[in-house]
Amino acid sequence: MTNFADNYGSMVYNDHTMKELLPKDTYKTLTKTIKDGAPLDIEVANVVAHSMKEWAISKGATHYTHWFQPLSGITSEKHDGFLEPVSDGTAITKFSGKELIQGEPDASSFPNGGLRATFEARGYTAWDPTSYPFIKDEVLCIPTAFCSYTGEALDKKTPLLRSMNAIDEQAKRVLTHFGETPKRVNTTVGAEQEYFLISEKDYAARQDLILTGRTLFGHKPVKGQELEEHYFGAIRPTVNNFMKELDDELWALGVSAKTKHNEVAPAQHELAPIFANSNSAIDQNLLTMEKMRLLASHHGLVCLLHEKPFEGVNGSGKHNNWSISYDSTNLLDPGDNPMENLRFLVFLTAVIEAVDEYQELLRMSVASAGNDHRLGANEAPPAIISIFLGDELGAVVDSLINGTDYVASAKQAMDLGVAVLPKFTMDNTDRNRTSPFAFTGNKFEFRMPGSEVNLSDANMILNTAMAKSLKNFADAMEGKEGDDFHTAALVYIKKTLTDHQRIIFNGDGYSDEWPEEAARRGLANHKNTAEALPCLVDPKSIELFGEFGVLSESEVRSRYEVKLEKYSKLLNIEANTMIRQARRMYIPAINNYMGELASDVTAVKAVIDADTTAQETLLKRLSAGLAAAYDAVDQLEIKHNAAQAVEDAQQRANMYANTVIPAMDALRNIIDDLECITDHDYWPVPTYNDMLFYC
Ligand code: ADP
Ligand code: MG
């Protein structure tokens, strides 16, 4: 039997493959491009393309595709064959450097937020050589960026790559003060992915799940997660088989799936990979989600990636573990000597400044109709951004602000900036699970992203905001060296931490007091997507993106349009589905049951003089519920039509958030209550109990 590790990356045109297959010179040039971001010329691309094609064909591939991430966030692909017929009736295979580097998909049907006139339907895809090509279902997939004919970004990847360049440039400026001159500073991401698995049979019976990804009706299950028996519990055999196949496929694709376990909610699970550079990590996360969806069907299961498929049951998130590093140096790792500590404090301070300054943008980056059911909706984490540092690091920051000596847990006083900071272990930093942005020893964990989101936006914002803080620092330290720099840096750190300390919160993020306290501190609390999106087009945001060449003003505006539109469109589908289902499934089902009850009462009375008060009471309750349901559907329809009629996209989104959603909730509550008093056999869909506790 071959070792399963041998299979790892077998379907990836990775460094190992390149080294083996490419001529030495070509390999050197290509690695320079990959590691240092140097441009790639066409001759080199031709050689690489030929080698890539031969390799792909040897692995069974017949087609190639430029694999990209339009503004919808999901991945897109169009397959082109390697085959090229020649005049004598036979065929050869062909794949040129130009085809590798650039593609021209007809892009007219991708969201563009008004960036591209319809008469100019062409878009360009351009290879991102820093994310390895791979073979998926006999297709060579080339990770690419996607832009319009006029060069504006139409995808999620381009601004992410630009933000990585921005942070690289500014971090290098900062590092020169520490005598460090790395070729490339990178940001890293480890995306922990939560998901639900339910049986295909139940899924097929739920139109709401099929059409919207979540249950629009359904009373919460009799048993929830209160027994805490699912978290890390033994994994069901069917689920285990699914996870095994998923691991095998992901490993072959070079996705370092590392940890798998059951999550807190029944039928909920998690997969965590080993972190990678942000762009690769995000590509890998998208692949992971795709494979989860596809492979579940091999096991009679359906994978739900929606942030809140079941109301009243824990939702699914995607924790974005994030750090900055070069070679093997993690810049968010406290060091072993005073200068490394100072460097750590500089980067830590920059994170605190970045997150405080651009808290609204960060919150915006994870706003979606689905995630609104998690953030700020009595679930973790709240919609308010704050940073958790833990006791030790919190105490370090306090002493820096107050100018006092820091007393470590070992009760030894230390003079900050001269002594060695303690290593902040996971154990004493990771206890707070309620924080949206937590320091976890040598990285930060952003816990707000929802399970379904493409993490590019969040990381693009994080990186750009961080580039801005690093730039502020580098500008202030210009020309300062040695002790002069040391002293100035500590003064700068103290001032910046003092200015931004409001963002630090080590307490319980779920407590009722926190939103009040946060309001006193002036922290933003955008409760839903409609409220969260406008900050994207604030002059402050446009200036930030412009300053670092991450997004032009028209690119920012187009993204805002696309996000608004997506939000309203999703809610439109949800409202329509609810109306349809209430009228055509739930109300008739309840009616049928009432019909049976009524004839039972008559039948019983015809035989004996029985007391049928109980049945009659039930009938009355059902009947009153039904009347309320009829009314609630009408109300929802009225509100929905009114929202639909609004021209302005922001106003329309506001209407959905403030009037349509409450009407949807009202209808749902009525039907869910009726579910509890209707005969199970009459209920037209599988209930939460059925769906969440399968074998
Ligand atoms: P947890 O207790 O949350 O499981 P882990 O340390 O196991 O903590 O890591 C969680 C995730 O963080 C993993 O995906 C891991 O690869 C990732 N991670 C670890 N170090 C870094 C880093 N320097 N940058 C980005 N992600 C990281
Ligand atoms: Mg985590």
XYZ file of C-alpha atoms and ligand atoms in Angstrom:
723
model
C 0.000 0.000 0.000
C 1.385 3.412 -0.859
C 1.756 5.921 1.901
C -1.175 8.350 1.833
C 1.307 11.216 2.170
C 2.750 10.330 -1.258
C -0.527 11.387 -2.776
C -0.225 14.880 -1.318
C -0.124 17.538 -4.029
C -0.088 14.904 -6.778
C -2.604 16.956 -8.788
C -0.789 20.267 -8.287
C 1.790 21.878 -10.511
C 3.756 22.857 -7.415
C 7.336 23.771 -6.701
C 8.370 20.132 -6.583
C 6.879 19.456 -10.025
C 8.282 22.645 -11.507
C 11.760 21.830 -10.274
C 11.526 18.360 -11.723
C 10.038 19.302 -15.098
C 11.283 22.766 -16.006
C 14.680 23.645 -17.490
C 16.880 25.121 -14.744
C 16.797 28.693 -16.092
C 13.049 28.709 -16.522
C 12.563 27.310 -13.048
C 14.759 30.056 -11.623
C 12.888 32.839 -13.412
C 9.510 31.436 -12.463
C 10.439 31.039 -8.800
C 11.633 34.618 -8.791
C 8.203 35.644 -10.008
C 6.484 33.515 -7.410
C 8.658 34.483 -4.438
C 9.494 38.098 -5.186
C 6.599 39.146 -7.395
C 8.856 39.803 -10.436
C 6.991 40.048 -13.787
C 6.975 37.021 -16.081
C 7.855 37.394 -19.761
C 6.251 35.518 -22.631
C 9.222 33.305 -23.580
C 9.359 31.927 -20.083
C 5.583 31.546 -20.068
C 5.771 29.489 -23.286
C 8.185 27.035 -21.726
C 6.144 26.820 -18.541
C 2.896 26.330 -20.491
C 4.344 23.463 -22.499
C 5.615 21.708 -19.395
C 2.340 22.291 -17.589
C 0.326 20.847 -20.481
C 2.479 17.715 -20.759
C 2.233 17.199 -17.034
C -1.538 17.755 -17.016
C -2.110 15.326 -19.913
C 0.001 12.698 -18.154
C -2.434 13.053 -15.243
C -5.477 12.545 -17.467
C -6.397 16.185 -18.135
C -7.982 17.044 -21.496
C -8.936 20.675 -20.882
C -7.661 23.764 -19.140
C -9.490 26.638 -17.547
C -8.733 30.013 -16.074
C -10.187 29.614 -12.615
C -11.345 32.941 -11.194
C -13.478 34.588 -8.534
C -15.998 37.093 -9.913
C -17.719 39.503 -7.563
C -20.321 36.878 -6.714
C -17.511 35.378 -4.617
C -17.832 31.846 -5.943
C -15.394 30.433 -8.455
C -15.964 30.391 -12.194
C -14.495 28.257 -14.916
C -14.856 27.767 -18.672
C -13.135 24.697 -20.077
C -11.008 24.838 -23.248
C -9.580 21.707 -24.822
C -5.858 21.138 -25.359
C -6.794 19.458 -28.638
C -5.994 21.187 -31.917
C -6.963 19.463 -35.232
C -4.414 19.720 -38.039
C -4.912 19.619 -41.828
C -4.337 15.878 -42.330
C -7.316 15.022 -40.158
C -5.320 14.183 -37.030
C -4.854 16.359 -33.976
C -2.107 17.652 -31.759
C -2.248 19.139 -28.282
C -1.439 22.763 -27.733
C -1.201 25.211 -24.876
C 0.762 28.433 -25.311
C 2.305 30.865 -22.880
C -0.255 33.438 -23.924
C -3.090 31.038 -23.127
C -1.503 30.397 -19.752
C -1.001 34.044 -18.873
C -4.163 35.550 -20.278
C -7.716 34.526 -21.098
C -10.657 36.394 -22.542
C -13.928 35.022 -21.225
C -17.166 36.565 -22.405
C -17.873 38.319 -19.174
C -21.236 39.901 -19.839
C -23.112 37.821 -17.311
C -20.870 38.388 -14.316
C -21.796 41.055 -11.780
C -19.880 44.264 -12.384
C -21.752 46.971 -10.505
C -21.944 49.251 -13.522
C -18.224 49.054 -14.310
C -18.568 47.582 -17.733
C -20.883 48.845 -20.421
C -22.862 45.976 -21.899
C -21.512 46.603 -25.383
C -18.035 45.834 -24.037
C -18.592 42.339 -22.800
C -15.007 41.210 -22.840
C -13.121 40.591 -19.645
C -9.579 39.454 -19.100
C -8.249 36.774 -16.846
C -4.588 36.876 -15.862
C -2.584 34.105 -14.231
C -1.688 34.511 -10.562
C 1.609 32.585 -10.565
C 1.764 32.724 -6.769
C -1.102 30.242 -6.498
C -0.296 26.840 -8.019
C -2.293 25.403 -10.947
C -4.047 22.115 -10.206
C -6.086 19.405 -11.922
C -9.698 18.984 -10.973
C -11.982 16.571 -12.808
C -9.637 16.245 -15.784
C -9.300 19.988 -16.150
C -6.098 21.931 -15.559
C -7.222 24.873 -13.418
C -5.101 28.015 -13.540
C -5.839 30.435 -10.703
C -6.362 33.843 -12.289
C -7.346 37.428 -11.631
C -10.281 38.818 -13.621
C -10.546 42.375 -14.939
C -12.508 44.432 -17.415
C -11.309 45.469 -20.851
C -10.208 48.771 -19.347
C -8.242 47.095 -16.573
C -10.647 47.512 -13.669
C -10.804 44.595 -11.273
C -13.975 42.531 -11.631
C -12.990 39.920 -9.099
C -12.087 39.246 -5.499
C -8.505 38.178 -6.105
C -7.033 41.259 -7.811
C -7.495 43.677 -4.900
C -6.325 40.987 -2.503
C -3.075 40.635 -4.441
C -2.727 44.406 -4.550
C -3.242 44.598 -0.782
C -0.567 41.948 -0.270
C 1.819 44.097 -2.296
C 0.898 47.145 -0.224
C 1.654 45.403 3.047
C 4.860 43.970 1.606
C 6.110 47.414 0.684
C 5.252 49.094 3.991
C 6.382 46.192 6.179
C 9.749 46.212 4.437
C 10.136 49.921 5.200
C 9.473 49.191 8.866
C 11.821 46.220 8.921
C 14.822 48.189 7.642
C 14.865 49.890 11.059
C 15.482 46.471 12.549
C 18.251 45.672 10.094
C 16.041 43.163 8.300
C 15.798 43.231 4.508
C 13.532 40.395 3.378
C 12.732 39.920 -0.309
C 9.029 39.570 0.331
C 6.765 40.006 3.334
C 3.597 37.958 3.075
C 0.335 37.728 4.904
C -0.840 34.264 5.883
C -4.308 32.844 6.401
C -5.616 29.670 7.997
C -9.355 29.345 7.359
C -11.263 27.101 9.749
C -14.397 26.012 7.885
C -17.649 25.042 9.611
C -20.459 23.226 7.801
C -23.555 21.078 8.272
C -24.263 17.694 6.759
C -27.804 16.417 6.427
C -29.308 13.535 4.517
C -30.016 13.997 0.836
C -33.518 12.624 1.337
C -34.443 15.339 3.850
C -32.816 18.007 1.728
C -34.810 16.985 -1.330
C -38.016 17.478 0.644
C -37.115 21.030 1.676
C -37.654 23.590 -1.072
C -36.391 26.328 1.232
C -33.022 24.623 1.623
C -32.791 23.952 -2.084
C -33.675 27.502 -3.103
C -32.114 29.582 -0.350
C -29.617 27.371 1.474
C -31.461 27.767 4.767
C -34.699 26.651 6.364
C -37.228 29.467 6.203
C -39.587 27.588 8.497
C -39.035 25.024 11.217
C -39.500 24.944 14.948
C -36.292 24.476 16.865
C -35.568 20.862 17.761
C -36.670 19.323 21.031
C -33.048 18.704 21.792
C -30.412 21.252 20.883
C -26.787 21.470 21.793
C -27.400 21.838 25.528
C -26.011 18.416 26.330
C -22.795 19.386 24.575
C -22.473 15.846 23.363
C -21.827 16.634 19.729
C -18.769 18.881 20.107
C -15.722 16.701 19.465
C -18.010 13.672 19.789
C -17.437 10.401 17.945
C -18.013 10.992 14.246
C -20.885 9.095 12.552
C -19.674 6.411 10.114
C -21.309 8.070 7.074
C -19.809 11.403 8.016
C -16.471 9.759 8.646
C -16.504 8.214 5.190
C -17.300 11.595 3.719
C -14.463 13.224 5.650
C -12.024 10.544 4.516
C -12.862 11.008 0.871
C -12.706 14.771 1.292
C -9.241 14.546 2.865
C -7.974 12.322 0.055
C -9.235 14.671 -2.643
C -8.013 17.782 -0.888
C -4.598 16.313 -0.201
C -4.182 15.401 -3.860
C -5.012 19.046 -4.611
C -2.361 20.196 -2.158
C -4.926 21.525 0.304
C -3.454 20.864 3.715
C -6.642 19.718 5.464
C -5.346 19.008 8.936
C -8.043 18.842 11.578
C -11.622 17.572 11.450
C -14.158 17.288 14.195
C -17.787 17.593 15.132
C -18.880 21.101 16.071
C -21.248 22.235 18.812
C -24.521 21.951 16.910
C -25.959 18.591 15.975
C -24.958 17.684 12.376
C -22.329 20.445 12.362
C -18.659 19.811 11.616
C -15.412 21.661 11.032
C -12.351 21.344 8.860
C -9.154 23.303 9.539
C -6.257 23.423 7.114
C -2.652 24.415 7.737
C -2.228 28.077 6.936
C -0.713 29.368 3.682
C -0.108 32.727 1.995
C -3.414 34.604 1.905
C -4.145 34.217 -1.807
C -3.364 30.487 -1.882
C -5.197 29.935 1.377
C -8.304 31.574 -0.061
C -8.064 29.600 -3.306
C -7.757 26.480 -1.182
C -10.713 27.405 0.960
C -12.865 27.883 -2.150
C -11.747 24.505 -3.429
C -12.515 22.973 -0.051
C -16.064 24.310 -0.113
C -16.563 23.085 -3.670
C -15.312 19.611 -2.800
C -17.462 19.496 0.329
C -20.552 20.219 -1.729
C -19.717 17.732 -4.467
C -18.435 14.825 -2.397
C -21.292 14.837 0.104
C -23.530 13.335 -2.576
C -21.312 10.220 -2.720
C -22.461 9.488 0.812
C -26.146 10.284 0.543
C -25.491 13.596 2.247
C -25.813 17.287 1.446
C -23.325 19.834 2.711
C -24.875 23.093 3.895
C -22.462 26.003 3.910
C -25.058 28.660 4.742
C -24.245 30.735 7.844
C -27.506 29.841 9.523
C -29.285 26.887 7.967
C -31.326 26.234 11.130
C -32.829 28.930 13.307
C -32.281 28.437 17.014
C -29.297 26.179 16.307
C -25.701 27.395 16.188
C -24.670 28.972 12.901
C -21.512 28.308 10.902
C -18.547 30.618 10.694
C -15.201 30.639 9.021
C -12.435 31.782 11.343
C -9.789 33.763 9.531
C -6.461 33.177 11.290
C -4.117 35.850 10.056
C -0.498 36.817 10.420
C 2.379 38.542 8.619
C 5.684 36.872 7.965
C 8.744 36.548 5.802
C 10.731 33.339 5.287
C 10.241 31.608 8.615
C 9.861 34.779 10.689
C 6.367 35.434 11.995
C 6.118 39.157 12.694
C 3.295 38.672 15.205
C 5.418 36.350 17.299
C 6.993 37.979 20.350
C 10.715 37.413 19.967
C 13.615 36.102 21.997
C 15.509 39.347 22.400
C 14.706 43.009 23.028
C 14.861 44.126 19.397
C 12.548 41.341 18.262
C 10.191 42.349 21.052
C 10.184 45.899 19.906
C 9.444 44.725 16.392
C 6.561 42.636 17.728
C 5.183 45.641 19.612
C 5.411 47.777 16.472
C 3.416 45.237 14.457
C 0.965 44.625 17.281
C 0.362 48.352 17.635
C -0.155 48.610 13.893
C -2.833 45.894 14.043
C -4.615 47.656 16.892
C -4.562 50.965 15.006
C -5.698 49.317 11.750
C -8.599 47.452 13.311
C -9.780 50.483 15.264
C -9.471 52.940 12.368
C -11.163 50.645 9.867
C -13.502 48.652 12.118
C -16.497 49.520 9.969
C -14.826 48.297 6.803
C -13.877 45.048 8.479
C -17.421 44.537 9.670
C -18.651 45.415 6.177
C -16.349 42.786 4.644
C -18.319 39.996 6.298
C -21.788 41.451 5.864
C -24.251 39.263 3.997
C -27.889 38.291 4.273
C -26.806 34.918 5.668
C -24.282 36.248 8.148
C -26.834 38.731 9.507
C -28.362 35.768 11.301
C -25.113 35.287 13.206
C -23.606 38.699 13.841
C -25.515 40.602 16.430
C -28.407 38.166 16.335
C -27.911 36.675 19.783
C -25.066 34.662 18.479
C -21.312 34.706 18.434
C -19.654 36.972 17.741
C -21.483 40.309 18.118
C -21.534 42.775 15.219
C -19.219 45.116 17.135
C -15.547 44.812 16.317
C -13.184 44.642 19.262
C -9.794 43.092 19.917
C -9.056 40.511 22.565
C -5.447 40.473 23.740
C -5.659 38.195 26.745
C -4.455 38.947 30.261
C -0.726 38.969 29.699
C -0.559 40.953 26.509
C -3.370 43.171 27.793
C -1.207 43.950 30.838
C 1.771 44.691 28.589
C -0.298 47.140 26.583
C -1.661 48.749 29.759
C 1.847 49.284 31.117
C 2.958 50.767 27.822
C 0.047 53.196 27.896
C 0.527 54.081 31.558
C 4.307 54.145 31.440
C 4.582 51.609 34.248
C 6.766 48.522 34.434
C 5.146 45.346 33.298
C 4.889 42.600 35.918
C 4.741 39.240 34.228
C 2.737 36.352 35.648
C 5.950 35.113 37.246
C 5.850 38.381 39.205
C 9.043 39.699 37.715
C 9.015 43.328 36.807
C 10.383 44.151 33.416
C 11.350 47.273 31.666
C 9.489 47.198 28.392
C 11.485 47.399 25.250
C 14.638 46.212 26.978
C 13.632 42.916 28.440
C 12.259 39.865 26.695
C 8.506 39.642 26.433
C 6.932 36.387 27.477
C 5.860 34.042 24.692
C 2.113 34.263 24.611
C 0.989 30.699 24.459
C -2.350 29.614 23.032
C -3.344 28.579 26.516
C -3.427 32.011 28.007
C -4.647 33.888 24.975
C -7.330 31.760 23.437
C -9.820 31.426 26.237
C -12.124 34.132 25.021
C -14.380 32.601 22.381
C -16.673 35.600 22.227
C -14.215 38.040 20.720
C -14.518 38.872 17.035
C -10.792 39.581 16.719
C -8.583 37.677 19.122
C -4.840 37.438 19.558
C -3.977 33.760 19.729
C -0.298 33.570 20.596
C 1.333 34.484 17.293
C -1.559 35.448 15.027
C -4.961 37.075 15.139
C -8.171 35.189 14.644
C -10.954 37.133 12.940
C -14.094 35.220 13.842
C -16.777 37.274 12.158
C -16.639 35.826 8.642
C -19.556 33.554 7.827
C -19.079 30.015 6.589
C -20.017 30.781 2.997
C -17.981 33.934 2.444
C -15.030 34.341 0.122
C -12.371 35.598 2.532
C -10.733 37.885 -0.031
C -12.616 41.026 1.028
C -11.855 40.609 4.709
C -8.169 40.018 4.053
C -7.930 42.741 1.447
C -9.247 45.211 4.035
C -7.156 43.840 6.862
C -3.997 44.031 4.740
C -4.698 47.508 3.402
C -5.571 48.919 6.813
C -2.421 47.302 8.176
C -0.337 48.736 5.315
C -1.693 52.145 6.293
C -0.652 51.771 9.964
C 2.777 50.493 8.962
C 3.158 53.412 6.589
C 2.253 55.859 9.364
C 4.946 54.306 11.509
C 7.579 54.186 8.759
C 6.876 57.805 7.825
C 7.279 58.899 11.443
C 10.533 56.963 11.825
C 12.078 58.210 8.574
C 15.789 58.955 9.119
C 15.879 57.652 12.701
C 18.464 55.048 13.648
C 19.896 53.222 16.649
C 18.894 54.534 20.095
C 17.174 57.442 18.458
C 14.870 55.048 16.623
C 14.369 52.901 19.705
C 13.218 55.831 21.819
C 11.049 57.327 19.070
C 9.443 53.947 18.391
C 8.435 53.483 22.027
C 6.977 56.985 22.164
C 5.074 56.272 18.963
C 3.768 52.955 20.308
C 2.599 54.567 23.525
C 0.774 57.350 21.711
C -0.842 55.043 19.163
C -1.981 52.530 21.768
C -3.426 55.344 23.848
C -5.311 56.702 20.840
C -6.760 53.307 19.955
C -7.220 51.530 23.267
C -11.020 51.736 22.980
C -10.920 48.813 20.531
C -9.366 46.493 23.125
C -11.939 44.506 25.049
C -11.050 41.430 27.059
C -14.484 40.824 28.540
C -17.512 38.795 27.496
C -18.665 39.869 24.043
C -22.070 38.199 24.528
C -22.981 40.111 27.657
C -25.819 42.617 27.575
C -23.536 45.313 28.939
C -21.040 45.132 26.085
C -23.119 46.894 23.386
C -23.768 49.734 25.844
C -20.123 49.972 26.814
C -19.101 49.803 23.137
C -21.482 52.658 22.330
C -19.888 54.740 25.101
C -16.510 54.019 23.534
C -17.807 55.148 20.160
C -17.402 51.761 18.497
C -19.594 51.035 15.503
C -22.418 48.530 15.779
C -23.927 47.868 12.365
C -26.619 45.315 12.992
C -27.280 44.198 9.453
C -25.910 44.276 5.916
C -27.958 47.264 4.818
C -26.435 49.259 7.681
C -22.942 47.868 7.211
C -22.448 48.432 3.483
C -22.490 52.244 3.132
C -19.109 52.662 4.883
C -17.510 51.086 1.822
C -18.138 54.277 -0.134
C -17.177 56.675 2.667
C -14.519 59.156 1.536
C -12.261 57.663 4.229
C -12.489 54.184 2.667
C -12.094 55.429 -0.894
C -9.006 57.343 0.195
C -7.490 54.314 1.908
C -7.925 52.025 -1.095
C -6.748 54.745 -3.449
C -3.641 55.544 -1.414
C -2.394 51.967 -1.732
C -3.629 51.306 -5.243
C -5.879 48.508 -4.001
C -9.154 49.774 -5.481
C -9.940 52.845 -7.537
C -12.994 54.886 -6.638
C -15.007 53.356 -9.488
C -13.960 49.866 -8.375
C -15.069 50.628 -4.823
C -18.413 51.956 -6.026
C -19.020 48.968 -8.251
C -18.386 46.610 -5.349
C -20.822 48.500 -3.186
C -23.471 48.217 -5.930
C -22.870 44.496 -6.347
C -23.083 43.821 -2.620
C -26.291 45.832 -2.240
C -27.846 44.108 -5.189
C -26.886 40.665 -3.968
C -28.396 41.353 -0.555
C -31.735 42.494 -1.962
C -31.837 39.709 -4.537
C -31.295 37.043 -1.905
C -34.007 38.463 0.296
C -36.298 38.702 -2.690
C -35.841 34.974 -3.274
C -36.333 34.197 0.409
C -39.520 36.259 0.659
C -40.932 34.722 -2.521
C -40.135 31.232 -1.320
C -41.798 31.881 2.017
C -44.944 33.263 0.453
C -45.149 30.361 -1.962
C -44.512 27.737 0.693
C -46.898 29.209 3.211
C -49.739 29.371 0.700
C -49.116 26.120 -1.104
C -47.731 23.818 1.561
C -48.127 24.856 5.161
C -51.569 26.448 5.117
C -53.107 23.576 3.090
C -51.459 21.017 5.385
C -52.884 22.658 8.483
C -56.268 22.891 6.767
C -56.217 19.196 5.986
C -55.414 18.341 9.549
C -58.223 20.579 10.788
C -60.565 18.839 8.358
C -59.683 15.490 9.817
C -60.058 16.719 13.376
C -63.459 18.204 12.592
C -64.795 15.051 10.976
C -63.413 13.006 13.864
C -65.350 15.126 16.309
C -68.544 14.707 14.284
C -67.927 10.979 13.886
C -67.314 10.451 17.601
C -70.387 12.504 18.510
C -72.520 10.482 16.143
C -71.702 7.345 18.107
C -71.479 8.487 21.708
C -72.240 11.587 23.680
C -68.527 12.264 24.279
C -66.780 15.298 25.673
C -64.873 16.694 22.711
C -63.764 19.928 24.357
C -60.068 19.026 23.905
C -60.411 18.464 20.168
C -62.494 21.582 19.819
C -59.930 23.662 21.725
C -57.215 22.344 19.455
C -59.339 23.116 16.423
C -59.872 26.644 17.656
C -56.159 27.147 18.189
C -55.368 25.803 14.750
C -58.042 27.923 13.212
C -56.843 31.090 14.944
C -53.273 30.264 13.898
C -54.367 29.738 10.353
C -56.131 33.096 10.247
C -52.989 34.750 11.599
C -50.890 32.913 9.013
C -53.123 34.091 6.140
C -52.803 37.618 7.382
C -49.025 37.369 7.878
C -48.516 36.108 4.320
C -50.522 39.012 2.975
C -48.528 41.434 5.084
C -45.272 39.939 3.884
C -46.405 40.208 0.297
C -47.323 43.856 0.732
C -43.981 44.705 2.361
C -42.107 42.695 -0.200
C -43.820 44.382 -3.135
C -43.158 47.772 -1.589
C -39.448 46.966 -1.248
C -39.303 45.685 -4.802
C -40.762 48.916 -6.081
C -37.979 51.044 -4.580
C -35.551 52.313 -7.220
C -32.573 53.289 -5.099
C -30.476 50.244 -4.215
C -29.553 51.376 -0.697
C -33.136 52.350 0.096
C -34.323 49.001 -1.200
C -31.824 47.149 0.985
C -32.965 49.219 3.977
C -36.569 48.259 3.251
C -35.664 44.599 3.157
C -33.771 44.868 6.436
C -36.312 46.969 8.287
C -39.699 45.881 6.981
C -39.489 42.674 4.931
C -37.353 40.683 7.383
C -39.621 41.464 10.360
C -42.613 40.370 8.223
C -40.781 37.146 7.339
C -40.047 36.524 11.021
C -43.667 37.135 11.953
C -44.942 34.621 9.414
C -42.341 32.100 10.402
C -43.202 32.309 14.095
C -46.860 31.588 13.407
C -46.159 28.574 11.204
C -43.503 27.237 13.583
C -45.964 27.364 16.474
C -48.540 25.554 14.390
C -45.956 22.876 13.578
C -45.921 21.930 17.268
C -49.658 21.213 17.378
C -50.120 19.602 13.974
C -50.038 15.830 13.493
C -46.539 14.870 12.292
C -48.034 12.855 9.414
C -49.702 15.975 8.054
C -46.584 18.121 8.198
C -45.382 18.562 4.625
C -41.619 18.704 5.285
C -39.019 17.001 7.489
C -38.749 18.825 10.816
C -35.591 19.968 12.581
C -35.761 16.837 14.739
C -35.815 14.686 11.601
C -33.040 16.559 9.834
C -30.540 17.089 12.627
C -30.615 13.712 14.314
C -30.216 11.259 11.462
C -28.075 8.150 11.591
P -7.251 26.423 17.169
O -7.187 26.202 18.641
O -8.155 27.599 16.827
O -7.602 25.189 16.383
P -4.587 26.360 15.845
O -3.289 26.924 16.306
O -4.636 24.889 15.684
O -5.749 26.906 16.777
O -4.835 27.044 14.448
C -6.026 27.351 13.871
C -5.721 27.774 12.471
O -4.773 28.836 12.485
C -5.107 26.680 11.601
O -5.729 26.717 10.349
C -3.663 27.114 11.524
O -3.021 26.641 10.372
C -3.811 28.607 11.502
N -2.555 29.311 11.797
C -1.558 28.956 12.639
N -0.535 29.821 12.536
C -0.876 30.759 11.617
C -0.251 31.901 11.045
N 0.963 32.279 11.408
N -0.923 32.596 10.112
C -2.153 32.242 9.726
N -2.790 31.184 10.220
C -2.177 30.439 11.147
Mg -10.722 28.931 15.777
